[in-house]
PDB file of C-alpha atoms in Angstrom:
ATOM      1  CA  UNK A   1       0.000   0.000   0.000  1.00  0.00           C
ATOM      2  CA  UNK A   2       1.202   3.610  -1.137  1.00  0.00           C
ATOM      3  CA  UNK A   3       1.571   5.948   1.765  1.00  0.00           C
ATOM      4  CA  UNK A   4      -0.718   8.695   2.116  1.00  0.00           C
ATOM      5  CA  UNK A   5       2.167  10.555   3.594  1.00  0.00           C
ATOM      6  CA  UNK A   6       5.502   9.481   2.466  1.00  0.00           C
ATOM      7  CA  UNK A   7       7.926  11.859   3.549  1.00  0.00           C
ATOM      8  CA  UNK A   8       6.853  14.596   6.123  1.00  0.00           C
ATOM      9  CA  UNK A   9       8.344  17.681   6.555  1.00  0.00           C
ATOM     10  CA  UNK A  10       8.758  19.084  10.553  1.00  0.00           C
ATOM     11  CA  UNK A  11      10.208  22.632  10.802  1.00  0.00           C
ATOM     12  CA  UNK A  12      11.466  23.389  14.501  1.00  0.00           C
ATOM     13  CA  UNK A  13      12.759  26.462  15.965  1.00  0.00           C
ATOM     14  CA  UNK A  14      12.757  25.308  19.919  1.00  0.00           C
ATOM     15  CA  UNK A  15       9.526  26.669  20.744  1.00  0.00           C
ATOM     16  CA  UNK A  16       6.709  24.632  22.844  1.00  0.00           C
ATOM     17  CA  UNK A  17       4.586  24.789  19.503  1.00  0.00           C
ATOM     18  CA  UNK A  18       7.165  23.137  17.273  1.00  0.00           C
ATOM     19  CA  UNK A  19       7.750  20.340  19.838  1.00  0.00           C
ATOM     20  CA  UNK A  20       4.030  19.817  19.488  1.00  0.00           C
ATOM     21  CA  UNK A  21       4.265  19.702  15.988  1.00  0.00           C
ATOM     22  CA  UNK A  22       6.922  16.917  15.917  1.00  0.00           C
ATOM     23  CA  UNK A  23       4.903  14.756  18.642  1.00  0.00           C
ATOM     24  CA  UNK A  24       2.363  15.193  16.149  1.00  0.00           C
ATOM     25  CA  UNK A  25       4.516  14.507  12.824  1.00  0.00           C
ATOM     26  CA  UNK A  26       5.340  11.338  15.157  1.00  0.00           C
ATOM     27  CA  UNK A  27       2.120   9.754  15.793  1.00  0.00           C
ATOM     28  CA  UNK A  28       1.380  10.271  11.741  1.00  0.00           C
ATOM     29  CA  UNK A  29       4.753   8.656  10.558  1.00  0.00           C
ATOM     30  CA  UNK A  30       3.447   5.974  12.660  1.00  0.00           C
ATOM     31  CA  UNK A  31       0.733   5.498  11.381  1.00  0.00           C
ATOM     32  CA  UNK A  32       1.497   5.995   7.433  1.00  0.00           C
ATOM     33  CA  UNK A  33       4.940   4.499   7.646  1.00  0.00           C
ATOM     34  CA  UNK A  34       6.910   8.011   6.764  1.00  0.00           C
ATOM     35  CA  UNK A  35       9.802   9.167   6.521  1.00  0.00           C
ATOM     36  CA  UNK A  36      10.088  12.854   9.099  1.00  0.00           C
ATOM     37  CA  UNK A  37      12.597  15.490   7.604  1.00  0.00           C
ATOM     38  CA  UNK A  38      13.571  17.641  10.832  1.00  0.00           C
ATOM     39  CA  UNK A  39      14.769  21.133   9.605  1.00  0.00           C
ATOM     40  CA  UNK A  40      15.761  23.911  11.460  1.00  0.00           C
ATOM     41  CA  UNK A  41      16.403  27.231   9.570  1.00  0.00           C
ATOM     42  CA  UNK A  42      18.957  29.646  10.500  1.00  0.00           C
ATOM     43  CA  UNK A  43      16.964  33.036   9.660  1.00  0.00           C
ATOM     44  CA  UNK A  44      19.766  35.423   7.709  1.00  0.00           C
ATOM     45  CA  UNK A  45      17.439  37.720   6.933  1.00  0.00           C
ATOM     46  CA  UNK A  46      17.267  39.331  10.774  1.00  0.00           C
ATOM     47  CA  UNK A  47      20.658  39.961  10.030  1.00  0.00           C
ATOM     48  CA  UNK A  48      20.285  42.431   7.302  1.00  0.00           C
ATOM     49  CA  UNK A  49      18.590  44.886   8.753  1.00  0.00           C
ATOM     50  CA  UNK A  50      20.760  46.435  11.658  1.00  0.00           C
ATOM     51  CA  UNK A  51      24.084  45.228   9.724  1.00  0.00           C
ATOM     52  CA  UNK A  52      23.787  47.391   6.954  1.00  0.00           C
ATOM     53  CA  UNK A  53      23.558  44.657   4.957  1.00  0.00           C
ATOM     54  CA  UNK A  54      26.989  43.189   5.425  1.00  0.00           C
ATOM     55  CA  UNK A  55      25.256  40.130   7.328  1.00  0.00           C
ATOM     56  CA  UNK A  56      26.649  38.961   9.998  1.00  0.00           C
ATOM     57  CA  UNK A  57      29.938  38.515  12.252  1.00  0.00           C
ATOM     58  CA  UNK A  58      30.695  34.828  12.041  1.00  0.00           C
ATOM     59  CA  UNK A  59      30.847  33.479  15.012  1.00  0.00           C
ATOM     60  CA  UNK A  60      27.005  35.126  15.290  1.00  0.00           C
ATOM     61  CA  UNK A  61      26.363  32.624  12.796  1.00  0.00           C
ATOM     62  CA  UNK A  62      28.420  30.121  14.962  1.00  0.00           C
ATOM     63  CA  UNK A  63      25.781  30.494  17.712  1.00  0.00           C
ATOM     64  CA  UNK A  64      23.157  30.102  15.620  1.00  0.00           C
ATOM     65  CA  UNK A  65      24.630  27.076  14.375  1.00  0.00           C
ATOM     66  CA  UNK A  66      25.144  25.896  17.822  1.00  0.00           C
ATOM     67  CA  UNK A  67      21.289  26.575  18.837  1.00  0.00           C
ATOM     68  CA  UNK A  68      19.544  24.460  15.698  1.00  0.00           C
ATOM     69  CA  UNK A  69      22.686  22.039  16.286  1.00  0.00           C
ATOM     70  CA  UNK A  70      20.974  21.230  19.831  1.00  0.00           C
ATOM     71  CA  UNK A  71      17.082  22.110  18.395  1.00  0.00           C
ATOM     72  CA  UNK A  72      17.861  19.213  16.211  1.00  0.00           C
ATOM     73  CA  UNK A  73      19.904  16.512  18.300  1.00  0.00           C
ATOM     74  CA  UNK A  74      16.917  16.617  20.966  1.00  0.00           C
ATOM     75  CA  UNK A  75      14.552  15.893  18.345  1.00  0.00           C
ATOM     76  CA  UNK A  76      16.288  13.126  16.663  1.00  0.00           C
ATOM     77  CA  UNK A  77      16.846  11.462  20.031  1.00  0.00           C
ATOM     78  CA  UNK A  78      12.884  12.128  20.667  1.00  0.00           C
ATOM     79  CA  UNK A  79      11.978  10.554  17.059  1.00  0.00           C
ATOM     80  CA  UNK A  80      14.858   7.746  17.260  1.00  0.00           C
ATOM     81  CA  UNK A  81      13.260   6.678  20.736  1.00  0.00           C
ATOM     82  CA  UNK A  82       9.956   6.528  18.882  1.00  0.00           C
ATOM     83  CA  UNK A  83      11.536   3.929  15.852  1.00  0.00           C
ATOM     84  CA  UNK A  84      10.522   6.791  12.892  1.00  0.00           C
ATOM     85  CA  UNK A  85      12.456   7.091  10.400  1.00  0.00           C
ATOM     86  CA  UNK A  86      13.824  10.219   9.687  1.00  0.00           C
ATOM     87  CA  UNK A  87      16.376  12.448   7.918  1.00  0.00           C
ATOM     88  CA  UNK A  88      17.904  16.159   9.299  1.00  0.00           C
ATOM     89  CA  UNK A  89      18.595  19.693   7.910  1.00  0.00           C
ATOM     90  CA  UNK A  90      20.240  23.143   9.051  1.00  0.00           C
ATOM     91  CA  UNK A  91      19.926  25.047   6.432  1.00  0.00           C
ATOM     92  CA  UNK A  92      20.377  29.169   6.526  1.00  0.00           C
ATOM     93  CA  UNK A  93      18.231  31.431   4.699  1.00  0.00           C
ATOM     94  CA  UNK A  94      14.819  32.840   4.591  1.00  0.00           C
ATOM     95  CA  UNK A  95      12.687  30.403   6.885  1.00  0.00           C
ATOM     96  CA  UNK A  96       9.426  30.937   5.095  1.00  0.00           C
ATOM     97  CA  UNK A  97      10.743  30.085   1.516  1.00  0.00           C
ATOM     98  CA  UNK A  98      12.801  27.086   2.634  1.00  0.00           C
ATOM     99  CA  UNK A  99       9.930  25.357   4.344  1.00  0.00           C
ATOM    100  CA  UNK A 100       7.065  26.476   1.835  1.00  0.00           C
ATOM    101  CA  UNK A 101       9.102  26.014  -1.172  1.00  0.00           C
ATOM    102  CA  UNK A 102      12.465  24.738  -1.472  1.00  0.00           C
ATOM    103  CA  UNK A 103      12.819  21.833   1.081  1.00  0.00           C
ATOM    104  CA  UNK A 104       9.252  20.906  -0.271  1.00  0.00           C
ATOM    105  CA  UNK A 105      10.102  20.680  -3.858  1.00  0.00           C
ATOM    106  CA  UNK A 106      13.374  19.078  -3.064  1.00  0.00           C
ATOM    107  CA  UNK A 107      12.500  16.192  -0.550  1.00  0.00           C
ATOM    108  CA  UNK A 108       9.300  15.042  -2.358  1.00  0.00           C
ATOM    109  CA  UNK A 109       7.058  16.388   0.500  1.00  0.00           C
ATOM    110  CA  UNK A 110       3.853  15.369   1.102  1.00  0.00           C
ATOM    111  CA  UNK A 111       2.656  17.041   4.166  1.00  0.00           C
ATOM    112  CA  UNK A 112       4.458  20.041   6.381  1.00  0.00           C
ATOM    113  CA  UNK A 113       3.470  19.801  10.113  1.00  0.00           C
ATOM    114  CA  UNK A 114       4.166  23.319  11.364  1.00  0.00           C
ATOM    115  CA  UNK A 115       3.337  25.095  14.961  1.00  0.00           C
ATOM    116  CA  UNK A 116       0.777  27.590  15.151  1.00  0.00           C
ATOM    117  CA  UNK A 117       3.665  30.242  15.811  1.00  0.00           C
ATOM    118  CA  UNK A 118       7.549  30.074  17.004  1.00  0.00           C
ATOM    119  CA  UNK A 119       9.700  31.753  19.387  1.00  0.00           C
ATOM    120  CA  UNK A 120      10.498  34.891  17.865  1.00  0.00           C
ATOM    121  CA  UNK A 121       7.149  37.199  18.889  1.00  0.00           C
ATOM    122  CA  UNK A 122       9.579  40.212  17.429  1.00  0.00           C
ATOM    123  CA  UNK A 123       9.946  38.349  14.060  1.00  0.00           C
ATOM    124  CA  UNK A 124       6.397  37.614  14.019  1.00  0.00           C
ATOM    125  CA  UNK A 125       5.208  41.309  14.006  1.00  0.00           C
ATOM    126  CA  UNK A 126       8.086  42.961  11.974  1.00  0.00           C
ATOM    127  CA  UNK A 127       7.758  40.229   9.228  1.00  0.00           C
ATOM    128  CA  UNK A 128       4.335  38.133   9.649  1.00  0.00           C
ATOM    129  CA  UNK A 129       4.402  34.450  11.503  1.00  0.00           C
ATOM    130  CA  UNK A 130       5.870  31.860   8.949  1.00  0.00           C
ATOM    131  CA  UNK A 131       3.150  29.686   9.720  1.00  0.00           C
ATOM    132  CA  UNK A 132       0.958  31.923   8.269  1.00  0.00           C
ATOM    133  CA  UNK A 133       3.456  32.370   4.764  1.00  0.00           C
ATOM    134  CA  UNK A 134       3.434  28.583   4.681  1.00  0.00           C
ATOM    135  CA  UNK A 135      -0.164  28.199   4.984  1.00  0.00           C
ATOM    136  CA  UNK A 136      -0.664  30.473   2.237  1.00  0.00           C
ATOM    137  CA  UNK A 137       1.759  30.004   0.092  1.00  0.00           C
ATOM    138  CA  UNK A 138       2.901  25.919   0.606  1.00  0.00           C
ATOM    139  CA  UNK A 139       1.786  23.638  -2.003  1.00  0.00           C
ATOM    140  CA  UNK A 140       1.761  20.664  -0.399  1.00  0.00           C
ATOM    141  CA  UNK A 141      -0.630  19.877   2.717  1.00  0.00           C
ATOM    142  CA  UNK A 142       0.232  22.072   5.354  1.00  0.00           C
ATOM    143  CA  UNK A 143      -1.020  21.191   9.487  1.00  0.00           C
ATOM    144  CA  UNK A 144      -0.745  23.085  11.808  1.00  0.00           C
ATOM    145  CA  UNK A 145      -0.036  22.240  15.566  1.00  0.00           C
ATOM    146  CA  UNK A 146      -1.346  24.263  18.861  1.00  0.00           C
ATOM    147  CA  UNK A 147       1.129  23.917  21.560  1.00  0.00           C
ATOM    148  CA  UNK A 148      -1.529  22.444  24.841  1.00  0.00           C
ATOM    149  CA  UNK A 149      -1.746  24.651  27.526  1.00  0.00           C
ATOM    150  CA  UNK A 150       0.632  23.568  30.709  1.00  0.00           C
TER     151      UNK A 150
END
């Protein structure tokens, strides 16, 4: 039997919301047999606009390295310890058009499962909530996960 959802695509950032959305992405592998891609995406477009436009110092992007580094080591222990398959990314660029377009088109996609909104409240006014840009503009399936209250 063809899987409904072959290969599922799990953007995290660290927030409670994307941890939901992996538990989530979990229980579905399960149950379709899927592969998870885990991606975290180093955002280099914050670093544009109070840089002038030079980017950034390195070792800025060394920490940022170092944060989806550990974003994604504690999810692949959480997914390995559930027996999913699964495959990682870092990747550094603009969040929204990675995970609604490019990783997508790339991986053979057939579902994103997204939180309802990350960690980066700033972000989310200045520039709009990714979730929202992937809803929009994904085009594959596209769920989206509230974090439970505490």
């Amino acid at each position: 039997m063809i899987s409904m959802y072959e290969n599922i695509l799990v953007p995290l950032d660290g927030s409670r919301n994307s941890q939901q959305a992996l538990e989530e992405a979990v229980k579905l592998a399960k149950q379709f047999n899927s592969k998870l891609s885990l991606i975290t995406v180093i955002n280099n477009t914050n670093f544009y606009y109070g840089a002038g436009g030079t980017g950034l110092p390195a070792n800025m992007y060394d920490d940022q390295k170092n944060v989806a580094n550990n974003i994604i080591e504690e999810a692949k222990k959480y997914v390995d310890s559930q027996g999913v398959k699964f495959e990682t990314a870092v990747d550094i660029g603009n969040p929204k058009n990675i995970i609604a377009h490019i990783y997508p088109d790339q991986h053979d996609i057939d579902l994103i499962v997204i939180g309802k909104s990350g960690v980066d409240a700033l972000n989310r006014v200045l520039i709009g909530s990714t979730t929202a840009y992937v809803v929009r503009n994904a085009t594959t399936k596209v769920l989206v996960v509230n974090a439970k209250d505490e």
